[in-house]
Amino acid sequence: MKNSCPICHSDSYKNHLEHGEVNYIRCKVCDMVYLKDMPSNETLARFYSKDFFNSQTDDFIKNSTQIRKERLASIEALIPGKGRLLDIGCGQGYFLKEAKDKGWDAYGLDISDYAARHSKKVAGVDIFLGHIHDARYEDSFFDVVTLWDVLEHTKDHIKILNEVRRVLKKGGIVVASTPNAGSMDAICHKYKWPYFDFEKCGHILQFTPKTLKRSFKKCEFHIENISTRGSLDIRYVPSLWGVNLSNQFILHLLDGLSGFLAKFTVPLKFGNIIILYATKR
């Protein structure tokens, strides 16, 4: 089944990247990249089972403490005091726990039954199982809403963002992170770029800074800041030609070159991850 663009609803598209039976297409009007054949809601529900979260090792998630602290600190730098915070797609619940421990009135939401139960155990807060438009939160209820690595997994992100705007207080902050399909890694590695996720098709939408900004502006958010993180990892470039590098000296040189390129890729918004901060005015 063909799908219209999730941003502008145009049916005019061109092929962006195809591998096997999976085909990402690009809207000719607004440049949004998305799966040509989107999975059903039933398929998505099965996808986000315990196995999905177990593929993210407990050690990796638990040891990402510094990332969670930095994320929360970036929010607290923009908003005075503590208030109500909703983490959409709360996953394993560790960011929620960080927020709760710092004095936030934390709420979580996830479509995965396993994630909801795990988050409640980790963070000690009630988790809504389902989509945000089914939660029926009050108007202007939250001071902060976070969408860490969530929007790329959705079929109708505009509907989600409109609901986020409804439940967010005036002056409230929404933060979103998502892979950057316009990154140097994505351009150079093509279908081997891991965030294209050809094997599992969990990433339905693929954003660039341009299309992410367009999405938030369509929902009448004011963009406060948008940046990218992560640079081109050129250690993997030789593998595109079937070259397997095992020499540690050469790998060390490639690491150094990757670090040098970061000085250019991040300021130019070519990093692997987009982070956007927006407010409701």
XYZ file of C-alpha atoms in Angstrom:
281
model
C 0.000 0.000 0.000
C 1.320 3.434 -0.954
C 1.270 6.230 1.602
C 1.144 9.982 1.183
C 3.779 12.194 2.782
C 3.322 12.327 6.577
C 4.071 16.081 6.588
C 2.487 17.659 3.498
C 0.296 14.723 2.353
C 1.591 14.891 -1.205
C 1.417 11.662 -3.222
C 4.349 12.745 -5.382
C 7.567 10.955 -4.437
C 10.778 9.463 -5.754
C 12.828 6.508 -4.565
C 15.328 7.455 -1.881
C 16.960 4.168 -0.907
C 16.002 0.575 -1.569
C 17.455 -2.658 -0.231
C 15.813 -6.050 -0.581
C 12.071 -5.653 -0.136
C 12.375 -2.414 1.852
C 12.008 0.903 0.061
C 12.395 4.384 1.541
C 10.862 7.128 -0.602
C 11.335 10.910 -0.585
C 8.531 13.431 -0.952
C 9.102 15.643 -4.002
C 7.406 18.580 -2.269
C 8.977 18.741 1.214
C 11.823 16.145 1.045
C 10.471 13.983 3.872
C 11.827 10.410 3.756
C 9.574 7.541 4.843
C 8.793 3.885 4.203
C 6.811 3.297 1.033
C 4.922 0.425 2.670
C 4.201 1.196 6.295
C 3.670 -1.575 8.860
C 0.254 -2.128 10.423
C -0.468 -1.170 14.025
C -0.596 -4.878 14.876
C 2.877 -5.390 13.413
C 4.225 -2.470 15.419
C 2.686 -3.806 18.629
C 4.455 -7.137 18.092
C 7.694 -5.390 17.161
C 8.061 -3.560 20.485
C 8.063 -6.696 22.579
C 10.522 -7.770 25.242
C 12.897 -8.975 22.515
C 13.172 -5.452 21.072
C 14.245 -3.989 24.387
C 16.483 -6.942 25.208
C 18.416 -6.202 22.013
C 19.477 -3.016 23.784
C 21.712 -4.551 26.405
C 20.954 -3.716 30.018
C 24.570 -2.695 30.542
C 24.440 -0.170 27.678
C 21.184 1.361 28.902
C 22.176 1.499 32.557
C 25.595 2.904 31.715
C 24.152 5.778 29.669
C 23.832 7.745 32.902
C 25.874 10.682 31.639
C 23.668 11.069 28.561
C 20.535 11.144 30.722
C 22.081 13.684 33.076
C 23.067 15.909 30.152
C 19.600 15.666 28.645
C 17.934 16.682 31.890
C 20.448 19.466 32.496
C 19.750 20.904 29.042
C 16.043 21.052 29.897
C 16.601 22.590 33.323
C 18.746 25.294 31.722
C 15.718 26.410 29.700
C 12.914 26.234 32.249
C 12.820 27.643 35.796
C 12.084 25.271 38.638
C 10.643 21.788 38.472
C 7.229 20.775 37.199
C 5.404 18.016 35.372
C 7.441 16.103 32.794
C 6.065 13.570 30.328
C 8.469 11.141 28.660
C 6.791 9.710 25.552
C 8.260 6.362 24.540
C 9.815 6.016 27.970
C 11.298 2.603 27.139
C 13.202 1.110 30.049
C 12.401 4.053 32.323
C 15.889 5.244 33.227
C 15.400 8.837 32.037
C 12.158 8.975 34.023
C 14.027 7.807 37.111
C 16.662 10.499 36.573
C 13.950 13.155 36.310
C 12.063 11.888 39.348
C 15.242 11.737 41.430
C 15.918 15.389 40.527
C 12.520 16.480 41.797
C 10.365 16.403 38.680
C 6.764 15.174 38.793
C 7.460 12.503 36.188
C 4.984 10.769 33.895
C 5.706 8.066 31.335
C 3.980 6.704 28.253
C 4.784 3.781 25.969
C 2.934 1.531 23.513
C 4.882 -1.522 24.700
C 3.415 -3.478 27.591
C 6.874 -4.762 28.489
C 8.359 -1.239 28.475
C 5.521 0.157 30.572
C 5.945 -2.516 33.234
C 9.736 -2.192 33.229
C 9.586 1.617 33.466
C 7.190 1.495 36.394
C 9.540 -0.875 38.205
C 12.638 1.239 37.491
C 11.215 4.737 37.971
C 8.453 4.053 40.467
C 5.889 6.129 38.566
C 2.673 5.236 36.783
C 3.083 4.598 33.057
C 0.275 4.982 30.534
C 0.169 2.049 28.129
C -0.855 3.324 24.706
C -0.664 6.392 22.472
C -0.684 9.960 23.771
C -4.017 10.773 22.119
C -5.571 7.924 24.132
C -4.169 9.100 27.468
C -6.574 12.060 27.696
C -4.315 14.299 29.708
C -5.754 17.706 30.617
C -5.083 20.734 28.439
C -1.868 22.607 29.337
C -0.935 19.954 31.914
C 2.815 19.464 31.376
C 5.786 21.799 31.669
C 8.033 19.528 29.601
C 7.421 16.756 27.073
C 10.307 14.626 25.806
C 10.473 12.485 22.677
C 13.843 10.753 22.865
C 14.301 8.600 19.738
C 10.554 8.241 19.248
C 9.307 10.086 16.156
C 11.161 7.850 13.696
C 9.102 4.908 14.989
C 5.718 6.543 14.328
C 3.378 6.598 11.335
C 1.616 9.900 12.117
C 4.051 12.147 13.953
C 2.024 15.276 13.165
C -0.937 13.880 15.110
C 1.401 13.182 18.028
C 2.942 16.659 17.941
C -0.472 18.326 17.833
C -1.485 16.376 20.927
C 1.809 17.296 22.604
C 1.006 20.950 21.952
C -2.426 20.551 23.526
C -1.137 19.019 26.772
C 1.874 21.365 27.033
C 1.600 24.554 29.078
C 2.146 27.916 27.442
C 5.883 28.498 27.664
C 6.448 24.765 28.074
C 9.254 22.901 26.334
C 9.211 19.909 24.022
C 12.468 18.121 23.240
C 12.951 15.575 20.469
C 15.897 13.525 19.266
C 15.952 11.411 16.124
C 18.483 9.996 13.638
C 19.613 12.397 10.916
C 19.010 10.950 7.437
C 20.994 13.891 6.079
C 24.108 13.016 8.098
C 27.451 12.288 6.488
C 27.204 8.723 7.802
C 23.825 8.219 6.104
C 25.079 9.717 2.849
C 28.300 7.685 2.777
C 27.062 4.371 4.167
C 23.692 4.366 2.368
C 21.704 1.222 3.245
C 24.444 0.098 5.649
C 23.777 3.111 7.868
C 22.291 1.369 10.940
C 19.564 3.962 11.479
C 17.930 3.055 8.168
C 17.108 -0.214 9.943
C 16.464 -2.295 6.817
C 16.513 -5.543 8.793
C 13.686 -4.729 11.222
C 11.973 -1.745 9.552
C 11.428 -0.186 12.974
C 12.347 3.250 11.659
C 9.319 4.278 9.630
C 10.218 7.951 9.215
C 13.639 9.422 8.452
C 14.168 13.079 9.332
C 16.683 15.738 8.422
C 17.001 19.012 10.365
C 14.896 20.631 7.631
C 11.999 18.160 7.786
C 12.027 17.976 11.596
C 11.791 21.776 11.819
C 9.032 21.777 9.218
C 7.073 19.246 11.296
C 7.252 21.264 14.511
C 6.445 24.534 12.761
C 3.405 22.922 11.145
C 2.167 22.187 14.678
C 2.774 25.830 15.675
C 5.781 25.283 17.915
C 8.499 27.899 18.156
C 11.910 26.359 17.462
C 14.380 27.400 20.165
C 17.361 25.362 19.030
C 18.218 22.553 16.642
C 21.609 20.859 16.423
C 23.194 17.519 15.591
C 25.493 15.187 17.500
C 27.906 12.514 16.321
C 30.243 12.679 13.339
C 31.149 10.587 10.320
C 32.699 7.305 11.450
C 34.975 6.596 8.511
C 36.188 3.300 9.991
C 33.219 1.712 8.239
C 33.758 3.325 4.831
C 36.230 0.633 3.594
C 33.605 -2.036 4.348
C 31.412 -0.512 1.638
C 33.949 -1.885 -0.843
C 34.316 -5.187 0.982
C 37.594 -4.235 2.664
C 38.003 -5.617 6.181
C 40.445 -3.538 8.202
C 42.031 -5.207 11.221
C 45.263 -3.208 11.492
C 45.017 -1.314 14.781
C 47.338 1.473 13.611
C 45.159 2.203 10.575
C 42.018 2.027 12.702
C 43.583 4.520 15.110
C 44.316 6.881 12.213
C 40.738 6.577 10.985
C 39.470 7.362 14.489
C 41.593 10.502 14.489
C 40.289 11.539 11.090
C 36.716 10.957 12.259
C 37.355 13.283 15.190
C 38.790 15.927 12.867
C 35.764 15.711 10.573
C 33.466 16.216 13.577
C 34.619 19.850 13.656
C 32.848 20.307 10.336
C 29.986 17.794 10.323
C 28.375 18.900 13.606
C 28.293 22.691 12.965
C 26.911 22.008 9.477
C 24.211 19.752 10.986
C 25.684 16.633 9.371
C 25.908 14.734 12.687
C 24.105 11.420 13.174
C 21.497 12.558 15.714
C 19.241 15.620 15.560
C 18.212 17.288 18.820
C 15.445 19.895 18.710
C 14.107 22.156 21.463
C 10.823 23.979 20.909
C 8.323 25.933 22.997
C 4.598 26.525 22.972
C 3.849 30.223 22.767
